[in-house]
Amino acid sequence: MSLELPRKRFERRSCFLKRARAFFEERGLTEIDCFAFRKKAPIDAYIDVIEAEVLPNIKAFLHTSPEYELKRLLALGVHDPYFLGHVFRKNDLGRYHHIEFLMAEWYRKDFILEEMIEETAQFISLFIPNTSLEILSYDEAFERFLGIDLSVISSEELKKKAILFGGSSDWDDKTIIHFLLSQKIEPHLGKKGLTALTHYPKDEAALAQTTFLNGKEVAMRFEIYKEGVELANGYQELSDAKELKNRFEKENQRRKKEGKEPYLLDETFLKTIDQLPSCSGVSVGLDRVWMLSEKASSLQQLLSPLLDDWHNPSFTKSL
Amino acid sequence: MKVEVDKEPYLVLINEFVKPGKGQAFNRIKLKNMINGRVIERTYKSGEKLDLADVEEAQMRFLYKETDGAVFMDEKSFDQVTIPNDVIGNNEPWLMEETIYQVVFYKGNVIELVPPTFMEMVVTETSPGVRGDTSGRVLKPATTETGAKIQIPIFVEEGEKIKVDTRTAEYVSRATS
């Protein structure tokens, strides 16, 4: 790959973008070029938002996803909107992470979760061909790959697992579960085709509805993986403003616990969200999809030569 | 970078940023124990702090051997230190006068002696070479002035100086100097 003319890579990228757009156009979706600067930040314990001074003493946030704007438009009656563009996340830098990346996000009125999973798999298959789809629930994944029953496992047993796999027994249950998911489960997902992991714990519902599965309340949320890399995150969307406000406040509490600053609630969003029609939505990390389609093993192999410095050890030595 | 884990010094080999779908970011690190050489893997929450190991390196000149170790002198400070035989370990055949070695200290104690990758030394003992009748690379055993036992090509004679790779104890070439 290093011997190839950079020109060819950019030409392929251009075709890639055209094919993505064609997928949405064929289905009659409406493209929205969402604003990157927003007055309010999304409230998530583990997503850090980049802030910039846009006017003297006035700061704005760079969007981490177009979710809030697209949902407001859906509530206004815009038909099945989609966004294809860059989003920004502070502190995310690694083999599969970059602070700025290409995202495709779209919403489908009256789609249920399973329909959204199917359409997302179709979209990804445009770029990574011959992909079968396997659907597995979060709890099933812990059972299958770790022999753990999340509904009965004790904190002591979790700590033992943490130490066994090179983590720390000082961590709380939630951290250990995230650690086990990323170290011991994710690498096994999407080995043959695509794997959709569904029905996350209810406290990880974010902006998704919840439902009951085997007597347990779970989030109507899915993530699609290929070769252990997360490519998509989707929900059957929640429109209940009161519940959403509750969740945002809980996330702010988590942020404070992690030593992070809490963010102000987006009151405009909360005022209009009750008018959101029933729908499902998904966001796809297109740089990662492209990475897999180009058979590269990291984002840095593909990003423009101009951006290589970000992943250069001497540049990031202070991180 | 050298860090301290479970009160021992480790060299950081790989530091990988990992973040699951909607969750906590972690750093997965591969570490090599600087005392016993074992490689381990540990994961930390991103942002967690690790103590730097009190590891120092010095360039030291070999002076002479003693019964329980060897004496070296720091090139800069002229301090002398005796490195015990168990730390010298397999590097005993590479001790040679007028040679500078890298010495690694942890909390003031020597934990490792690193000889130069290539060293030149005289072959003090070997059998004479046999000409002709060789279809490939044939080697014969030899001993060098430092007592190192290595295999050398049959055309190299006693008294000749050769270049040796101290990592593999292999003949590299005839000495250039």
Coordinates of C-alpha atoms in Angstrom, one line a residue:
Chain A
M1 CA 0.0 0.0 0.0
S2 CA 2.9 2.4 0.7
L3 CA 4.1 2.0 -2.9
E4 CA 0.7 3.1 -4.3
L5 CA 0.3 6.6 -5.6
P6 CA -1.7 8.7 -3.1
R7 CA -3.8 9.9 -6.0
K8 CA -5.3 6.5 -6.4
R9 CA -6.3 6.3 -2.8
F10 CA -8.1 9.6 -3.0
E11 CA -9.9 8.6 -6.2
R12 CA -11.1 5.4 -4.5
R13 CA -12.3 7.5 -1.5
S14 CA -14.3 9.7 -3.9
C15 CA -16.0 6.6 -5.3
F16 CA -16.7 5.4 -1.8
L17 CA -18.4 8.7 -0.9
K18 CA -20.5 8.6 -4.1
R19 CA -21.7 5.0 -3.3
A20 CA -22.7 6.0 0.2
R21 CA -24.7 8.9 -1.1
A22 CA -26.3 6.8 -3.8
F23 CA -27.5 4.4 -1.1
F24 CA -29.4 7.2 0.6
E25 CA -30.7 8.8 -2.6
E26 CA -32.1 5.4 -3.8
R27 CA -34.1 5.2 -0.6
G28 CA -35.4 8.8 -0.9
L29 CA -33.7 10.1 2.2
T30 CA -33.1 13.8 2.7
E31 CA -29.5 15.0 3.0
I32 CA -28.9 17.6 5.7
D33 CA -25.5 19.4 6.0
C34 CA -25.7 19.7 9.8
F35 CA -23.9 22.5 11.5
A36 CA -20.7 21.4 13.2
F37 CA -20.8 24.2 15.8
R38 CA -23.5 23.8 18.5
K39 CA -24.3 25.8 21.5
K40 CA -24.9 22.8 23.7
A41 CA -22.8 19.7 24.2
P42 CA -24.3 16.1 24.2
I43 CA -24.2 14.7 27.7
D44 CA -22.3 11.4 27.9
A45 CA -19.9 10.2 30.6
Y46 CA -17.4 8.9 28.0
I47 CA -17.5 11.3 25.1
D48 CA -15.5 14.5 25.5
V49 CA -16.6 17.4 23.4
I50 CA -14.2 19.9 21.7
E51 CA -14.9 23.5 22.6
A52 CA -13.7 26.4 20.6
E53 CA -14.0 30.2 20.9
V54 CA -16.0 31.3 18.0
L55 CA -16.7 34.9 18.9
P56 CA -14.9 37.0 21.6
N57 CA -15.7 35.2 24.9
I58 CA -18.3 33.0 23.2
K59 CA -17.6 29.3 23.0
A60 CA -19.3 26.7 21.0
F61 CA -19.0 22.9 20.8
L62 CA -18.0 20.8 17.8
H63 CA -20.7 18.2 17.2
T64 CA -19.8 14.6 18.2
S65 CA -22.7 13.4 16.0
P66 CA -25.6 15.1 14.1
E67 CA -28.2 13.3 16.3
Y68 CA -29.7 16.4 18.0
E69 CA -30.1 18.4 14.9
L70 CA -31.5 15.5 12.8
K71 CA -34.0 14.6 15.5
R72 CA -35.2 18.2 15.7
L73 CA -35.7 18.2 12.0
L74 CA -37.6 14.9 12.1
A75 CA -39.8 16.4 14.8
L76 CA -40.4 19.3 12.4
G77 CA -41.6 16.8 9.7
V78 CA -38.5 16.5 7.5
H79 CA -38.6 13.1 5.8
D80 CA -36.0 10.5 6.8
P81 CA -33.0 12.8 7.1
Y82 CA -29.4 11.7 6.7
F83 CA -26.0 13.3 7.3
L84 CA -22.7 12.4 5.7
G85 CA -19.8 14.4 7.1
H86 CA -17.2 14.9 9.8
V87 CA -17.8 14.7 13.5
F88 CA -15.4 15.5 16.3
R89 CA -14.4 13.8 19.6
K90 CA -11.9 15.1 22.1
N91 CA -9.1 12.8 23.4
D92 CA -9.9 9.9 21.0
L93 CA -6.7 8.9 19.3
G94 CA -5.7 5.3 18.6
R95 CA -5.7 2.5 16.1
Y96 CA -9.5 2.9 15.5
H97 CA -10.0 6.3 16.9
H98 CA -9.3 9.8 15.5
I99 CA -10.4 13.1 16.9
E100 CA -12.2 13.9 13.6
F101 CA -13.9 11.2 11.5
L102 CA -16.4 10.6 8.7
M103 CA -19.8 9.6 9.9
A104 CA -23.0 8.6 8.1
E105 CA -26.1 8.9 10.3
W106 CA -29.7 8.4 9.2
Y107 CA -33.2 8.0 10.6
R108 CA -36.2 6.0 9.3
K109 CA -39.7 6.8 10.4
D110 CA -41.7 3.8 11.6
F111 CA -38.7 1.4 11.4
I112 CA -38.4 -1.0 14.3
L113 CA -35.0 -2.0 15.6
E114 CA -34.7 -5.1 13.5
E115 CA -35.4 -3.2 10.3
M116 CA -32.7 -0.7 11.2
I117 CA -30.2 -3.5 11.8
E118 CA -31.0 -5.0 8.5
E119 CA -30.7 -1.7 6.6
T120 CA -27.4 -0.9 8.3
A121 CA -26.0 -4.3 7.4
Q122 CA -27.1 -3.6 3.7
F123 CA -25.3 -0.3 3.8
I124 CA -22.1 -1.7 5.2
S125 CA -22.2 -4.6 2.7
L126 CA -21.8 -2.1 -0.1
F127 CA -18.2 -1.7 1.0
I128 CA -17.4 -5.0 2.6
P129 CA -19.0 -7.5 0.4
N130 CA -20.3 -11.0 1.1
T131 CA -21.2 -10.3 4.6
S132 CA -23.7 -12.5 6.5
L133 CA -25.3 -11.0 9.5
E134 CA -25.4 -12.6 13.0
I135 CA -27.5 -11.2 15.7
L136 CA -26.4 -11.7 19.4
S137 CA -27.6 -10.0 22.5
Y138 CA -25.3 -8.4 25.0
D139 CA -26.1 -11.0 27.7
E140 CA -25.7 -13.8 25.2
A141 CA -22.3 -12.5 24.3
F142 CA -21.1 -12.5 27.9
E143 CA -22.4 -16.0 28.3
R144 CA -20.9 -17.3 25.1
F145 CA -17.4 -15.7 25.3
L146 CA -16.8 -15.5 29.0
G147 CA -19.3 -17.9 30.6
I148 CA -20.7 -15.1 32.6
D149 CA -24.3 -14.6 33.6
L150 CA -24.5 -10.9 34.1
S151 CA -27.7 -11.1 36.0
V152 CA -26.2 -13.1 38.9
I153 CA -22.4 -12.5 38.8
S154 CA -21.1 -10.9 42.0
S155 CA -18.6 -8.0 42.3
E156 CA -16.0 -10.4 43.7
E157 CA -16.2 -12.7 40.7
L158 CA -16.0 -9.6 38.4
K159 CA -12.8 -8.4 40.2
K160 CA -11.3 -11.9 39.8
K161 CA -12.0 -11.7 36.0
A162 CA -10.5 -8.2 35.9
I163 CA -7.2 -9.4 37.4
L164 CA -7.2 -12.6 35.3
F165 CA -7.2 -10.5 32.1
G166 CA -4.7 -7.8 33.2
G167 CA -7.0 -5.2 34.7
S168 CA -7.3 -3.9 38.2
S169 CA -9.4 -5.1 41.1
D170 CA -9.8 -1.4 42.1
W171 CA -12.3 -0.8 39.3
D172 CA -16.1 -0.7 39.9
D173 CA -18.4 -3.3 38.3
K174 CA -19.3 -1.1 35.3
T175 CA -15.7 -0.4 34.4
I176 CA -14.9 -4.1 34.6
I177 CA -17.8 -5.0 32.4
H178 CA -16.6 -2.4 29.8
F179 CA -13.1 -3.8 30.1
L180 CA -14.3 -7.4 29.5
L181 CA -16.5 -6.3 26.6
S182 CA -13.7 -4.5 24.8
Q183 CA -10.9 -7.0 25.6
K184 CA -12.6 -10.4 25.6
I185 CA -15.8 -10.1 23.6
E186 CA -15.4 -7.5 20.9
P187 CA -12.4 -9.2 19.3
H188 CA -14.6 -12.2 18.6
L189 CA -17.4 -10.3 17.0
G190 CA -17.8 -10.1 13.2
K191 CA -15.2 -12.7 12.4
K192 CA -17.2 -14.4 9.7
G193 CA -19.6 -11.8 8.5
L194 CA -21.2 -8.9 10.5
T195 CA -22.3 -9.3 14.1
A196 CA -25.0 -7.1 15.5
L197 CA -24.8 -6.9 19.3
T198 CA -28.2 -6.0 20.7
H199 CA -30.1 -5.1 23.8
Y200 CA -27.6 -3.3 25.9
P201 CA -28.1 -2.8 29.7
K202 CA -30.8 -0.2 30.4
D203 CA -28.3 2.3 31.9
E204 CA -26.5 2.4 28.6
A205 CA -29.6 3.2 26.7
A206 CA -28.5 6.8 25.9
L207 CA -31.3 8.1 23.7
A208 CA -32.9 4.7 22.9
Q209 CA -36.2 3.3 24.1
T210 CA -36.1 0.4 26.5
T211 CA -38.0 -2.9 26.5
F212 CA -38.2 -6.1 28.5
L213 CA -36.3 -9.1 27.4
N214 CA -36.4 -12.3 29.5
G215 CA -37.9 -10.2 32.4
K216 CA -35.0 -7.7 32.3
E217 CA -35.3 -4.1 31.1
V218 CA -32.9 -3.5 28.3
A219 CA -32.0 -0.8 25.8
M220 CA -33.3 -1.1 22.2
R221 CA -29.9 -0.5 21.0
F222 CA -27.5 -2.3 18.6
E223 CA -23.9 -2.1 17.5
I224 CA -22.6 -3.8 14.4
Y225 CA -19.1 -5.2 14.4
K226 CA -16.7 -6.6 11.7
E227 CA -13.3 -8.1 12.6
G228 CA -13.8 -6.9 16.2
V229 CA -14.2 -3.3 15.1
E230 CA -17.4 -1.4 16.0
L231 CA -18.8 0.1 12.8
A232 CA -22.3 1.2 13.7
N233 CA -24.4 2.2 16.7
G234 CA -28.2 2.4 16.4
Y235 CA -31.4 2.8 18.4
Q236 CA -35.1 2.6 18.3
E237 CA -35.4 6.2 19.3
L238 CA -36.9 7.6 22.5
S239 CA -39.1 10.7 22.3
D240 CA -40.1 11.0 26.0
A241 CA -38.6 14.4 27.1
K242 CA -39.0 13.7 30.8
E243 CA -37.1 10.4 30.6
L244 CA -34.4 11.9 28.4
K245 CA -33.9 14.8 30.9
N246 CA -33.5 12.2 33.6
R247 CA -30.9 10.3 31.6
F248 CA -29.0 13.5 30.8
E249 CA -28.9 14.4 34.5
K250 CA -27.6 10.9 35.4
E251 CA -24.9 11.2 32.7
N252 CA -23.8 14.6 34.2
Q253 CA -23.5 12.8 37.6
R254 CA -21.3 10.2 36.0
R255 CA -19.2 12.9 34.4
K256 CA -18.7 14.6 37.8
K257 CA -17.7 11.3 39.3
E258 CA -15.1 10.9 36.6
G259 CA -13.7 14.4 37.3
K260 CA -15.2 15.8 34.1
E261 CA -17.2 19.0 33.8
P262 CA -21.0 18.6 33.5
Y263 CA -22.7 20.2 30.5
L264 CA -25.8 22.3 30.3
L265 CA -29.0 20.6 29.2
D266 CA -30.2 21.4 25.7
E267 CA -33.6 22.9 26.6
T268 CA -34.6 23.5 23.0
F269 CA -34.0 19.9 22.1
L270 CA -36.1 18.8 25.2
K271 CA -38.9 21.1 24.2
T272 CA -39.3 19.6 20.7
I273 CA -38.4 16.0 21.2
D274 CA -41.9 14.9 22.2
Q275 CA -42.9 15.5 18.6
L276 CA -40.4 13.0 17.3
P277 CA -42.3 10.4 15.3
S278 CA -41.6 6.7 16.0
C279 CA -38.4 5.9 14.3
S280 CA -35.1 4.2 14.5
G281 CA -31.7 5.7 13.7
V282 CA -28.1 4.7 13.2
S283 CA -24.7 6.2 12.9
V284 CA -21.9 4.5 11.0
G285 CA -18.2 5.2 11.4
L286 CA -17.3 5.4 7.7
D287 CA -13.6 5.8 8.2
R288 CA -13.5 2.5 9.9
V289 CA -15.7 0.9 7.1
W290 CA -13.3 2.3 4.6
M291 CA -10.3 1.0 6.6
L292 CA -11.7 -2.5 6.4
S293 CA -12.7 -2.3 2.8
E294 CA -9.1 -1.2 2.0
K295 CA -7.8 -4.1 4.2
A296 CA -5.8 -1.7 6.3
S297 CA -5.3 -2.4 10.0
S298 CA -5.5 1.1 11.4
L299 CA -7.0 4.5 10.6
Q300 CA -3.6 6.1 10.4
Q301 CA -2.7 3.9 7.4
L302 CA -5.5 5.6 5.5
L303 CA -5.8 9.1 6.7
S304 CA -4.3 11.7 4.4
P305 CA -0.5 11.9 4.5
L306 CA -1.0 15.4 5.9
L307 CA -2.5 14.0 9.1
D308 CA 0.1 11.4 9.9
D309 CA 1.6 13.6 12.6
W310 CA -1.3 12.9 14.9
H311 CA -0.3 9.3 15.3
N312 CA 3.5 10.0 15.3
P313 CA 4.9 8.9 18.6
S314 CA 6.9 12.0 19.1
F315 CA 3.9 14.2 18.5
T316 CA 1.7 12.4 20.9
K317 CA 4.5 11.8 23.5
S318 CA 2.9 14.2 25.9
L319 CA -0.5 12.5 25.8
Chain B
M1 CA 9.5 4.7 28.9
K2 CA 10.2 2.8 32.2
V3 CA 7.5 2.4 34.7
E4 CA 7.0 0.7 38.0
V5 CA 4.4 -2.1 38.3
D6 CA 4.0 -4.2 41.5
K7 CA 7.2 -2.6 42.7
E8 CA 9.3 -3.8 39.8
P9 CA 10.7 -1.9 36.8
Y10 CA 9.2 -2.4 33.4
L11 CA 9.9 -1.2 29.9
V12 CA 6.8 -0.1 28.0
L13 CA 6.8 -1.9 24.7
I14 CA 3.3 -1.1 23.3
N15 CA 0.7 1.4 24.5
E16 CA -2.7 0.9 22.8
F17 CA -5.7 3.2 23.2
V18 CA -8.9 1.0 23.4
K19 CA -12.5 2.2 23.7
P20 CA -15.6 0.0 23.6
G21 CA -18.7 1.2 21.9
K22 CA -20.2 3.5 24.5
G23 CA -17.9 3.2 27.3
Q24 CA -14.8 4.0 29.2
A25 CA -11.5 4.4 27.4
F26 CA -8.6 2.1 28.3
N27 CA -4.9 1.9 27.6
R28 CA -3.7 -1.7 27.0
I29 CA 0.0 -1.9 27.6
K30 CA 2.6 -4.6 26.9
L31 CA 5.4 -4.4 29.4
K32 CA 8.8 -6.1 29.8
N33 CA 10.2 -6.7 33.2
M34 CA 13.7 -5.2 33.3
I35 CA 15.0 -7.7 35.9
N36 CA 13.7 -11.1 34.6
G37 CA 12.8 -10.2 31.1
R38 CA 9.2 -11.5 31.3
V39 CA 6.6 -9.8 29.1
I40 CA 3.2 -9.0 30.7
E41 CA 0.1 -7.2 29.5
R42 CA -1.9 -4.8 31.7
T43 CA -4.8 -2.6 31.0
Y44 CA -5.4 0.8 32.7
K45 CA -8.3 3.3 32.6
S46 CA -7.2 6.1 30.3
G47 CA -6.0 8.9 32.5
E48 CA -4.8 6.6 35.3
K49 CA -1.2 7.5 36.4
L50 CA 1.7 5.1 36.6
D51 CA 4.9 5.7 38.6
L52 CA 8.0 6.1 36.5
A53 CA 10.6 3.5 37.5
D54 CA 13.7 4.8 39.1
V55 CA 15.9 3.5 36.3
E56 CA 19.1 5.0 35.2
E57 CA 21.6 4.0 32.5
A58 CA 25.3 4.7 32.5
Q59 CA 28.2 4.2 30.1
M60 CA 30.8 2.2 32.0
R61 CA 34.3 0.9 31.2
F62 CA 35.3 -2.6 32.2
L63 CA 38.4 -2.5 34.4
Y64 CA 39.1 -6.0 35.8
K65 CA 37.5 -9.2 37.1
E66 CA 37.3 -10.2 40.7
T67 CA 36.1 -13.4 42.3
D68 CA 32.5 -12.4 42.8
G69 CA 32.0 -9.9 40.0
A70 CA 33.7 -7.4 37.8
V71 CA 34.7 -3.8 38.3
F72 CA 33.5 -1.0 36.0
M73 CA 34.1 2.7 35.9
D74 CA 31.6 5.4 34.9
E75 CA 33.0 7.3 31.9
K76 CA 31.6 10.6 33.2
S77 CA 31.9 10.5 37.0
F78 CA 34.7 8.0 37.3
D79 CA 32.7 6.3 40.0
Q80 CA 33.6 2.6 40.2
V81 CA 31.0 -0.2 40.8
T82 CA 31.4 -3.9 41.2
I83 CA 28.8 -5.8 39.2
P84 CA 28.0 -9.2 40.7
N85 CA 28.5 -12.4 38.6
D86 CA 24.8 -13.2 38.6
V87 CA 24.0 -9.9 37.0
I88 CA 26.8 -10.3 34.4
G89 CA 25.3 -13.8 33.7
N90 CA 25.8 -14.9 30.0
N91 CA 27.8 -11.7 29.3
E92 CA 30.9 -13.0 31.0
P93 CA 32.6 -14.0 27.7
W94 CA 32.1 -10.4 26.5
L95 CA 34.1 -8.7 29.2
M96 CA 37.1 -7.1 27.5
E97 CA 39.4 -4.3 28.6
E98 CA 39.1 -0.8 27.0
T99 CA 35.4 -1.6 26.2
I100 CA 32.4 0.6 27.2
Y101 CA 29.2 -1.2 28.4
Q102 CA 25.7 0.1 29.1
V103 CA 24.9 -0.5 32.7
V104 CA 21.3 -0.3 33.9
F105 CA 20.5 0.7 37.5
Y106 CA 17.2 0.3 39.3
K107 CA 16.9 2.2 42.6
G108 CA 20.7 2.4 42.6
N109 CA 21.3 -1.3 42.1
V110 CA 22.7 -2.8 38.9
I111 CA 20.1 -5.0 37.2
E112 CA 21.5 -5.3 33.7
L113 CA 24.8 -5.2 31.8
V114 CA 24.6 -4.6 28.1
P115 CA 27.7 -5.2 26.0
P116 CA 28.2 -3.5 22.6
T117 CA 26.3 -5.3 19.9
F118 CA 29.4 -5.9 17.9
M119 CA 32.9 -6.5 19.4
E120 CA 36.3 -7.2 17.9
M121 CA 38.5 -9.8 19.5
V122 CA 41.4 -12.1 18.7
V123 CA 41.0 -15.8 18.1
T124 CA 43.4 -17.4 20.6
E125 CA 42.6 -21.0 19.9
T126 CA 41.4 -22.9 16.9
S127 CA 42.4 -25.7 14.6
P128 CA 44.1 -24.9 11.2
G129 CA 41.8 -24.6 8.2
V130 CA 41.6 -27.3 5.5
R131 CA 41.7 -25.9 2.0
G132 CA 39.5 -27.1 -0.9
D133 CA 36.8 -29.7 -0.8
T134 CA 34.2 -27.4 0.6
S135 CA 30.9 -27.0 -1.1
G136 CA 29.3 -24.8 1.5
R137 CA 29.9 -22.7 4.5
V138 CA 31.9 -24.9 7.0
L139 CA 32.5 -23.8 10.5
K140 CA 35.0 -24.8 13.1
P141 CA 35.0 -24.2 16.9
A142 CA 37.3 -21.4 18.3
T143 CA 38.0 -19.6 21.5
T144 CA 38.7 -15.9 21.7
E145 CA 40.9 -13.8 24.0
T146 CA 37.9 -13.2 26.3
G147 CA 37.2 -16.9 26.6
A148 CA 34.1 -16.7 24.3
K149 CA 33.5 -20.0 22.5
I150 CA 32.1 -19.5 19.0
Q151 CA 32.0 -21.1 15.5
I152 CA 34.1 -19.5 12.9
P153 CA 34.7 -20.1 9.2
I154 CA 37.5 -22.5 8.4
F155 CA 39.6 -19.9 6.7
V156 CA 40.1 -17.9 9.9
E157 CA 43.3 -18.7 11.7
E158 CA 44.6 -18.4 15.2
G159 CA 45.9 -14.8 16.0
E160 CA 43.4 -13.2 13.6
K161 CA 41.0 -10.5 14.9
I162 CA 37.3 -11.1 14.2
K163 CA 34.0 -9.2 14.6
V164 CA 31.4 -10.9 16.7
D165 CA 27.7 -10.3 17.4
T166 CA 27.3 -10.4 21.2
R167 CA 23.6 -11.0 21.0
T168 CA 23.9 -14.3 19.2
A169 CA 27.6 -15.2 19.8
E170 CA 28.1 -15.5 16.1
Y171 CA 31.0 -14.7 13.8
V172 CA 30.2 -11.7 11.7
S173 CA 33.4 -11.0 9.7
R174 CA 37.1 -10.5 10.0
A175 CA 37.9 -7.3 12.0
T176 CA 38.0 -4.1 10.0
S177 CA 40.5 -2.3 12.3

